[in-house]
Amino acid sequence: MKISKIICGALAAVMAAAFAGCSNGSEKTTLVMATNAEFPPYEFREGGDIVGIDVEIARAVAEDMGLELVIEDMAFDSVIAAVQSGKADIGAAGLTVSEDRLENVNFSDPYTTAAQVVIIKDGSPVASPNDLMGKKVGVQLGTTGAIYAEDIEDATVEQYNKGFEAVQALLQDKVDAVIIDREPAKVFVSQNEGLKILDEEFTVEDYAIAIAKDNDELLEKVNSSLANLKSSGKLQEITDKYISAE
């Protein structure tokens, strides 16, 4: 009995060591990005592919880290949760750095500055963000635009799953205005006659990549890669590909 136990114990130790060796030898090969492909020009579908500024930046970051980018498309308000739970390594979806989000995830260094703007119909009495008081305002669920809209006095805020749906509601006179990020707003206005963007911005904010709170190593690597992309000019090149200088 004692000999058998010794032999069994020895075999178990050998097997454990073997498995440990395999585990230690296996290296991560992918970087999983959570996004919502309804936000041109940052992420959108082109044919069967998801493309855009965030996608190309994330892919360049992954390549700089020696990894392959894997994209998980989901509802916008699920992106932060996917990063928190570990379903995704990073979140890149035109994410604004905000105090609320910082309670749940960390953010990389900002890679661009964006703005929330107001879309209205031609002939609208809304001439500035101050005129939104008491109006019906369309927003995309889970966005900072939706958060900021709640502070508009006496406004009724209508939330939609997609920015495009909020714009359609404006065209159908279901809302008086839409608050959304500037670059998607420009795309939506160019695609729909009778719409325009107010000259005055609603807010100005930074976009960054979301990373789980306990993953300091990945945060450091992503920041290092972003710095490399910025110094090489690649970051600006990606942005210029989708956003023309005005």
PDB file of C-alpha atoms in Angstrom, residues 11-241:
ATOM      1  CA  LEU A  11       3.231   9.937 -11.074  1.00  0.00           C
ATOM      2  CA  ALA A  12       0.896  12.721  -9.984  1.00  0.00           C
ATOM      3  CA  ALA A  13       3.834  15.015  -9.395  1.00  0.00           C
ATOM      4  CA  VAL A  14       5.290  14.225 -12.835  1.00  0.00           C
ATOM      5  CA  MET A  15       1.936  14.827 -14.531  1.00  0.00           C
ATOM      6  CA  ALA A  16       1.413  18.078 -12.637  1.00  0.00           C
ATOM      7  CA  ALA A  17       4.855  19.248 -13.677  1.00  0.00           C
ATOM      8  CA  ALA A  18       4.143  18.280 -17.269  1.00  0.00           C
ATOM      9  CA  PHE A  19       0.865  20.204 -17.298  1.00  0.00           C
ATOM     10  CA  ALA A  20       2.499  23.172 -15.609  1.00  0.00           C
ATOM     11  CA  GLY A  21       5.162  23.163 -18.293  1.00  0.00           C
ATOM     12  CA  CYS A  22       2.513  23.176 -20.987  1.00  0.00           C
ATOM     13  CA  SER A  23       0.641  25.988 -19.274  1.00  0.00           C
ATOM     14  CA  ASN A  24       3.722  28.126 -18.835  1.00  0.00           C
ATOM     15  CA  GLY A  25       4.746  27.506 -22.411  1.00  0.00           C
ATOM     16  CA  SER A  26       1.428  28.615 -23.898  1.00  0.00           C
ATOM     17  CA  GLU A  27       1.428  32.294 -24.780  1.00  0.00           C
ATOM     18  CA  LYS A  28      -1.486  34.570 -25.588  1.00  0.00           C
ATOM     19  CA  THR A  29      -1.761  35.110 -29.328  1.00  0.00           C
ATOM     20  CA  THR A  30      -4.865  37.307 -29.654  1.00  0.00           C
ATOM     21  CA  LEU A  31      -6.182  40.628 -28.403  1.00  0.00           C
ATOM     22  CA  VAL A  32      -9.989  40.568 -28.156  1.00  0.00           C
ATOM     23  CA  MET A  33     -11.692  43.901 -28.781  1.00  0.00           C
ATOM     24  CA  ALA A  34     -15.293  44.606 -27.774  1.00  0.00           C
ATOM     25  CA  THR A  35     -17.020  47.188 -29.963  1.00  0.00           C
ATOM     26  CA  ASN A  36     -20.326  48.288 -31.445  1.00  0.00           C
ATOM     27  CA  ALA A  37     -20.084  48.513 -35.228  1.00  0.00           C
ATOM     28  CA  GLU A  38     -22.725  51.226 -35.567  1.00  0.00           C
ATOM     29  CA  PHE A  39     -20.538  54.288 -35.061  1.00  0.00           C
ATOM     30  CA  PRO A  40     -18.947  55.535 -38.304  1.00  0.00           C
ATOM     31  CA  PRO A  41     -16.177  56.442 -38.890  1.00  0.00           C
ATOM     32  CA  TYR A  42     -14.854  54.841 -35.687  1.00  0.00           C
ATOM     33  CA  GLU A  43     -16.389  51.399 -36.269  1.00  0.00           C
ATOM     34  CA  PHE A  44     -18.845  50.293 -38.921  1.00  0.00           C
ATOM     35  CA  ARG A  45     -19.531  47.449 -41.314  1.00  0.00           C
ATOM     36  CA  GLU A  46     -18.202  47.499 -44.852  1.00  0.00           C
ATOM     37  CA  GLY A  47     -19.399  44.414 -46.630  1.00  0.00           C
ATOM     38  CA  GLY A  48     -18.725  41.572 -44.250  1.00  0.00           C
ATOM     39  CA  ASP A  49     -15.926  43.380 -42.407  1.00  0.00           C
ATOM     40  CA  ILE A  50     -15.879  45.701 -39.416  1.00  0.00           C
ATOM     41  CA  VAL A  51     -13.668  48.682 -40.213  1.00  0.00           C
ATOM     42  CA  GLY A  52     -12.986  52.174 -38.911  1.00  0.00           C
ATOM     43  CA  ILE A  53     -10.616  54.305 -36.869  1.00  0.00           C
ATOM     44  CA  ASP A  54     -10.922  52.307 -33.652  1.00  0.00           C
ATOM     45  CA  VAL A  55     -10.518  49.027 -35.513  1.00  0.00           C
ATOM     46  CA  GLU A  56      -7.321  50.117 -37.263  1.00  0.00           C
ATOM     47  CA  ILE A  57      -5.873  51.609 -34.079  1.00  0.00           C
ATOM     48  CA  ALA A  58      -6.664  48.443 -32.122  1.00  0.00           C
ATOM     49  CA  ARG A  59      -5.164  46.273 -34.873  1.00  0.00           C
ATOM     50  CA  ALA A  60      -1.995  48.403 -34.932  1.00  0.00           C
ATOM     51  CA  VAL A  61      -1.771  48.147 -31.126  1.00  0.00           C
ATOM     52  CA  ALA A  62      -2.197  44.378 -31.335  1.00  0.00           C
ATOM     53  CA  GLU A  63       0.491  44.092 -34.016  1.00  0.00           C
ATOM     54  CA  ASP A  64       2.852  46.224 -31.951  1.00  0.00           C
ATOM     55  CA  MET A  65       2.302  43.748 -29.107  1.00  0.00           C
ATOM     56  CA  GLY A  66       2.824  40.764 -31.427  1.00  0.00           C
ATOM     57  CA  LEU A  67      -0.830  39.727 -31.232  1.00  0.00           C
ATOM     58  CA  GLU A  68      -3.711  39.174 -33.646  1.00  0.00           C
ATOM     59  CA  LEU A  69      -6.817  41.334 -33.203  1.00  0.00           C
ATOM     60  CA  VAL A  70     -10.158  39.563 -32.723  1.00  0.00           C
ATOM     61  CA  ILE A  71     -13.294  41.745 -32.879  1.00  0.00           C
ATOM     62  CA  GLU A  72     -16.470  41.038 -30.893  1.00  0.00           C
ATOM     63  CA  ASP A  73     -19.406  43.152 -32.090  1.00  0.00           C
ATOM     64  CA  MET A  74     -22.095  43.792 -29.464  1.00  0.00           C
ATOM     65  CA  ALA A  75     -24.553  46.361 -28.152  1.00  0.00           C
ATOM     66  CA  PHE A  76     -22.786  49.553 -27.119  1.00  0.00           C
ATOM     67  CA  ASP A  77     -23.933  49.341 -23.514  1.00  0.00           C
ATOM     68  CA  SER A  78     -22.410  45.830 -23.258  1.00  0.00           C
ATOM     69  CA  VAL A  79     -18.858  46.878 -24.176  1.00  0.00           C
ATOM     70  CA  ILE A  80     -17.733  47.951 -20.693  1.00  0.00           C
ATOM     71  CA  ALA A  81     -19.314  44.846 -19.133  1.00  0.00           C
ATOM     72  CA  ALA A  82     -17.478  42.616 -21.618  1.00  0.00           C
ATOM     73  CA  VAL A  83     -14.161  44.134 -20.559  1.00  0.00           C
ATOM     74  CA  GLN A  84     -15.053  43.852 -16.866  1.00  0.00           C
ATOM     75  CA  SER A  85     -15.987  40.182 -17.172  1.00  0.00           C
ATOM     76  CA  GLY A  86     -12.944  39.231 -19.227  1.00  0.00           C
ATOM     77  CA  LYS A  87     -14.983  38.364 -22.320  1.00  0.00           C
ATOM     78  CA  ALA A  88     -12.871  40.987 -24.085  1.00  0.00           C
ATOM     79  CA  ASP A  89      -9.360  42.275 -23.403  1.00  0.00           C
ATOM     80  CA  ILE A  90     -10.120  45.822 -24.491  1.00  0.00           C
ATOM     81  CA  GLY A  91     -13.076  47.992 -25.368  1.00  0.00           C
ATOM     82  CA  ALA A  92     -12.764  50.395 -28.302  1.00  0.00           C
ATOM     83  CA  ALA A  93     -16.024  51.924 -29.427  1.00  0.00           C
ATOM     84  CA  GLY A  94     -15.663  55.685 -29.387  1.00  0.00           C
ATOM     85  CA  LEU A  95     -15.515  55.429 -25.601  1.00  0.00           C
ATOM     86  CA  THR A  96     -15.313  58.704 -23.729  1.00  0.00           C
ATOM     87  CA  VAL A  97     -13.324  58.746 -20.508  1.00  0.00           C
ATOM     88  CA  SER A  98     -15.861  59.553 -17.782  1.00  0.00           C
ATOM     89  CA  GLU A  99     -15.988  59.305 -13.995  1.00  0.00           C
ATOM     90  CA  ASP A 100     -18.803  56.751 -14.145  1.00  0.00           C
ATOM     91  CA  ARG A 101     -16.885  54.459 -16.467  1.00  0.00           C
ATOM     92  CA  LEU A 102     -13.677  54.845 -14.461  1.00  0.00           C
ATOM     93  CA  GLU A 103     -15.477  53.191 -11.554  1.00  0.00           C
ATOM     94  CA  ASN A 104     -15.698  49.995 -13.624  1.00  0.00           C
ATOM     95  CA  VAL A 105     -12.664  49.970 -15.936  1.00  0.00           C
ATOM     96  CA  ASN A 106      -9.337  51.669 -16.489  1.00  0.00           C
ATOM     97  CA  PHE A 107      -8.628  53.685 -19.609  1.00  0.00           C
ATOM     98  CA  SER A 108      -5.548  53.991 -21.769  1.00  0.00           C
ATOM     99  CA  ASP A 109      -4.025  57.323 -22.621  1.00  0.00           C
ATOM    100  CA  PRO A 110      -6.451  59.200 -24.929  1.00  0.00           C
ATOM    101  CA  TYR A 111      -5.898  58.657 -28.639  1.00  0.00           C
ATOM    102  CA  THR A 112      -8.193  61.426 -29.913  1.00  0.00           C
ATOM    103  CA  THR A 113     -10.337  64.342 -28.788  1.00  0.00           C
ATOM    104  CA  ALA A 114     -13.970  64.258 -29.818  1.00  0.00           C
ATOM    105  CA  ALA A 115     -17.105  66.316 -29.226  1.00  0.00           C
ATOM    106  CA  GLN A 116     -20.788  65.755 -28.642  1.00  0.00           C
ATOM    107  CA  VAL A 117     -22.846  67.816 -31.091  1.00  0.00           C
ATOM    108  CA  VAL A 118     -26.512  68.488 -31.766  1.00  0.00           C
ATOM    109  CA  ILE A 119     -28.233  67.420 -35.005  1.00  0.00           C
ATOM    110  CA  ILE A 120     -31.404  69.279 -35.962  1.00  0.00           C
ATOM    111  CA  LYS A 121     -33.678  69.528 -38.974  1.00  0.00           C
ATOM    112  CA  ASP A 122     -33.446  72.513 -41.314  1.00  0.00           C
ATOM    113  CA  GLY A 123     -35.735  75.259 -40.031  1.00  0.00           C
ATOM    114  CA  SER A 124     -35.621  74.034 -36.435  1.00  0.00           C
ATOM    115  CA  PRO A 125     -36.069  76.702 -33.722  1.00  0.00           C
ATOM    116  CA  VAL A 126     -33.118  75.103 -31.900  1.00  0.00           C
ATOM    117  CA  ALA A 127     -30.172  77.421 -32.595  1.00  0.00           C
ATOM    118  CA  SER A 128     -27.848  76.412 -29.749  1.00  0.00           C
ATOM    119  CA  PRO A 129     -27.565  73.711 -27.067  1.00  0.00           C
ATOM    120  CA  ASN A 130     -29.290  76.121 -24.673  1.00  0.00           C
ATOM    121  CA  ASP A 131     -32.439  75.883 -26.795  1.00  0.00           C
ATOM    122  CA  LEU A 132     -32.823  72.179 -25.976  1.00  0.00           C
ATOM    123  CA  MET A 133     -34.549  73.022 -22.708  1.00  0.00           C
ATOM    124  CA  GLY A 134     -38.001  71.436 -22.696  1.00  0.00           C
ATOM    125  CA  LYS A 135     -37.407  69.646 -26.014  1.00  0.00           C
ATOM    126  CA  LYS A 136     -37.478  65.959 -26.991  1.00  0.00           C
ATOM    127  CA  VAL A 137     -33.881  64.818 -27.456  1.00  0.00           C
ATOM    128  CA  GLY A 138     -32.796  61.577 -29.118  1.00  0.00           C
ATOM    129  CA  VAL A 139     -29.635  59.782 -27.953  1.00  0.00           C
ATOM    130  CA  GLN A 140     -27.929  56.410 -28.293  1.00  0.00           C
ATOM    131  CA  LEU A 141     -28.315  54.155 -25.273  1.00  0.00           C
ATOM    132  CA  GLY A 142     -25.256  53.986 -23.033  1.00  0.00           C
ATOM    133  CA  THR A 143     -23.383  56.919 -24.599  1.00  0.00           C
ATOM    134  CA  THR A 144     -22.090  60.024 -22.868  1.00  0.00           C
ATOM    135  CA  GLY A 145     -24.566  61.962 -24.983  1.00  0.00           C
ATOM    136  CA  ALA A 146     -27.319  60.073 -23.190  1.00  0.00           C
ATOM    137  CA  ILE A 147     -25.769  60.930 -19.824  1.00  0.00           C
ATOM    138  CA  TYR A 148     -25.348  64.629 -20.595  1.00  0.00           C
ATOM    139  CA  ALA A 149     -28.846  64.902 -22.063  1.00  0.00           C
ATOM    140  CA  GLU A 150     -30.318  63.992 -18.672  1.00  0.00           C
ATOM    141  CA  ASP A 151     -29.029  67.333 -17.359  1.00  0.00           C
ATOM    142  CA  ILE A 152     -31.020  69.384 -19.886  1.00  0.00           C
ATOM    143  CA  GLU A 153     -33.758  71.169 -17.991  1.00  0.00           C
ATOM    144  CA  ASP A 154     -37.278  69.843 -18.665  1.00  0.00           C
ATOM    145  CA  ALA A 155     -36.065  67.826 -21.683  1.00  0.00           C
ATOM    146  CA  THR A 156     -37.575  64.467 -22.587  1.00  0.00           C
ATOM    147  CA  VAL A 157     -34.758  62.072 -23.474  1.00  0.00           C
ATOM    148  CA  GLU A 158     -35.559  59.254 -25.919  1.00  0.00           C
ATOM    149  CA  GLN A 159     -32.921  56.499 -25.996  1.00  0.00           C
ATOM    150  CA  TYR A 160     -32.267  54.303 -29.036  1.00  0.00           C
ATOM    151  CA  ASN A 161     -30.070  51.237 -29.460  1.00  0.00           C
ATOM    152  CA  LYS A 162     -28.289  52.772 -32.443  1.00  0.00           C
ATOM    153  CA  GLY A 163     -27.353  56.311 -33.359  1.00  0.00           C
ATOM    154  CA  PHE A 164     -28.929  55.774 -36.775  1.00  0.00           C
ATOM    155  CA  GLU A 165     -32.266  55.014 -35.088  1.00  0.00           C
ATOM    156  CA  ALA A 166     -32.123  58.308 -33.178  1.00  0.00           C
ATOM    157  CA  VAL A 167     -31.488  60.158 -36.449  1.00  0.00           C
ATOM    158  CA  GLN A 168     -34.431  58.394 -38.090  1.00  0.00           C
ATOM    159  CA  ALA A 169     -36.614  59.500 -35.176  1.00  0.00           C
ATOM    160  CA  LEU A 170     -35.519  63.088 -35.854  1.00  0.00           C
ATOM    161  CA  LEU A 171     -36.405  62.769 -39.539  1.00  0.00           C
ATOM    162  CA  GLN A 172     -39.833  61.447 -38.515  1.00  0.00           C
ATOM    163  CA  ASP A 173     -40.350  64.355 -36.061  1.00  0.00           C
ATOM    164  CA  LYS A 174     -40.439  62.010 -33.083  1.00  0.00           C
ATOM    165  CA  VAL A 175     -37.675  64.079 -31.446  1.00  0.00           C
ATOM    166  CA  ASP A 176     -36.567  67.690 -31.837  1.00  0.00           C
ATOM    167  CA  ALA A 177     -32.819  67.034 -31.890  1.00  0.00           C
ATOM    168  CA  VAL A 178     -30.181  64.318 -31.544  1.00  0.00           C
ATOM    169  CA  ILE A 179     -27.065  64.512 -29.393  1.00  0.00           C
ATOM    170  CA  ILE A 180     -24.243  62.329 -30.696  1.00  0.00           C
ATOM    171  CA  ASP A 181     -20.500  62.375 -31.328  1.00  0.00           C
ATOM    172  CA  ARG A 182     -19.319  64.792 -34.005  1.00  0.00           C
ATOM    173  CA  GLU A 183     -17.843  62.399 -36.582  1.00  0.00           C
ATOM    174  CA  PRO A 184     -20.806  59.998 -36.683  1.00  0.00           C
ATOM    175  CA  ALA A 185     -23.038  63.085 -36.799  1.00  0.00           C
ATOM    176  CA  LYS A 186     -21.235  64.272 -39.933  1.00  0.00           C
ATOM    177  CA  VAL A 187     -21.790  60.890 -41.566  1.00  0.00           C
ATOM    178  CA  PHE A 188     -25.491  60.783 -40.665  1.00  0.00           C
ATOM    179  CA  VAL A 189     -26.069  64.345 -41.895  1.00  0.00           C
ATOM    180  CA  SER A 190     -24.291  63.623 -45.183  1.00  0.00           C
ATOM    181  CA  GLN A 191     -26.544  60.613 -45.711  1.00  0.00           C
ATOM    182  CA  ASN A 192     -29.843  62.356 -44.916  1.00  0.00           C
ATOM    183  CA  GLU A 193     -31.127  65.526 -46.584  1.00  0.00           C
ATOM    184  CA  GLY A 194     -32.688  68.200 -44.445  1.00  0.00           C
ATOM    185  CA  LEU A 195     -30.391  67.754 -41.422  1.00  0.00           C
ATOM    186  CA  LYS A 196     -27.599  69.928 -40.063  1.00  0.00           C
ATOM    187  CA  ILE A 197     -25.253  70.152 -37.086  1.00  0.00           C
ATOM    188  CA  LEU A 198     -25.269  73.121 -34.726  1.00  0.00           C
ATOM    189  CA  ASP A 199     -22.044  75.131 -34.846  1.00  0.00           C
ATOM    190  CA  GLU A 200     -21.747  75.184 -31.052  1.00  0.00           C
ATOM    191  CA  GLU A 201     -20.477  71.915 -29.565  1.00  0.00           C
ATOM    192  CA  PHE A 202     -22.430  70.343 -26.729  1.00  0.00           C
ATOM    193  CA  THR A 203     -19.313  68.986 -24.975  1.00  0.00           C
ATOM    194  CA  VAL A 204     -15.662  68.191 -25.746  1.00  0.00           C
ATOM    195  CA  GLU A 205     -14.184  64.899 -24.512  1.00  0.00           C
ATOM    196  CA  ASP A 206     -11.372  62.339 -24.887  1.00  0.00           C
ATOM    197  CA  TYR A 207     -11.624  58.861 -26.432  1.00  0.00           C
ATOM    198  CA  ALA A 208      -9.541  56.032 -24.978  1.00  0.00           C
ATOM    199  CA  ILE A 209      -9.350  52.238 -24.810  1.00  0.00           C
ATOM    200  CA  ALA A 210     -11.080  50.479 -21.902  1.00  0.00           C
ATOM    201  CA  ILE A 211      -9.142  47.807 -19.992  1.00  0.00           C
ATOM    202  CA  ALA A 212     -10.088  45.739 -16.936  1.00  0.00           C
ATOM    203  CA  LYS A 213      -9.255  47.237 -13.541  1.00  0.00           C
ATOM    204  CA  ASP A 214      -6.976  44.358 -12.527  1.00  0.00           C
ATOM    205  CA  ASN A 215      -5.009  44.229 -15.782  1.00  0.00           C
ATOM    206  CA  ASP A 216      -2.241  46.776 -15.170  1.00  0.00           C
ATOM    207  CA  GLU A 217       0.167  44.844 -17.378  1.00  0.00           C
ATOM    208  CA  LEU A 218      -2.098  45.159 -20.417  1.00  0.00           C
ATOM    209  CA  LEU A 219      -2.761  48.830 -19.659  1.00  0.00           C
ATOM    210  CA  GLU A 220       0.966  49.504 -19.681  1.00  0.00           C
ATOM    211  CA  LYS A 221       1.477  47.611 -22.932  1.00  0.00           C
ATOM    212  CA  VAL A 222      -1.423  49.366 -24.673  1.00  0.00           C
ATOM    213  CA  ASN A 223      -0.149  52.787 -23.578  1.00  0.00           C
ATOM    214  CA  SER A 224       3.321  51.880 -24.826  1.00  0.00           C
ATOM    215  CA  SER A 225       1.924  50.794 -28.196  1.00  0.00           C
ATOM    216  CA  LEU A 226      -0.192  53.953 -28.503  1.00  0.00           C
ATOM    217  CA  ALA A 227       2.919  56.036 -27.796  1.00  0.00           C
ATOM    218  CA  ASN A 228       4.778  54.149 -30.531  1.00  0.00           C
ATOM    219  CA  LEU A 229       1.926  54.728 -33.000  1.00  0.00           C
ATOM    220  CA  LYS A 230       1.814  58.414 -32.157  1.00  0.00           C
ATOM    221  CA  SER A 231       5.570  58.965 -32.484  1.00  0.00           C
ATOM    222  CA  SER A 232       5.706  57.082 -35.782  1.00  0.00           C
ATOM    223  CA  GLY A 233       2.824  59.097 -37.244  1.00  0.00           C
ATOM    224  CA  LYS A 234       0.694  55.972 -37.709  1.00  0.00           C
ATOM    225  CA  LEU A 235      -2.001  57.196 -35.327  1.00  0.00           C
ATOM    226  CA  GLN A 236      -2.514  60.407 -37.302  1.00  0.00           C
ATOM    227  CA  GLU A 237      -2.378  58.473 -40.558  1.00  0.00           C
ATOM    228  CA  ILE A 238      -5.244  56.229 -39.434  1.00  0.00           C
ATOM    229  CA  THR A 239      -7.346  59.197 -38.335  1.00  0.00           C
ATOM    230  CA  ASP A 240      -6.681  61.135 -41.554  1.00  0.00           C
ATOM    231  CA  LYS A 241      -7.782  58.114 -43.600  1.00  0.00           C
TER     232      LYS A 241
END
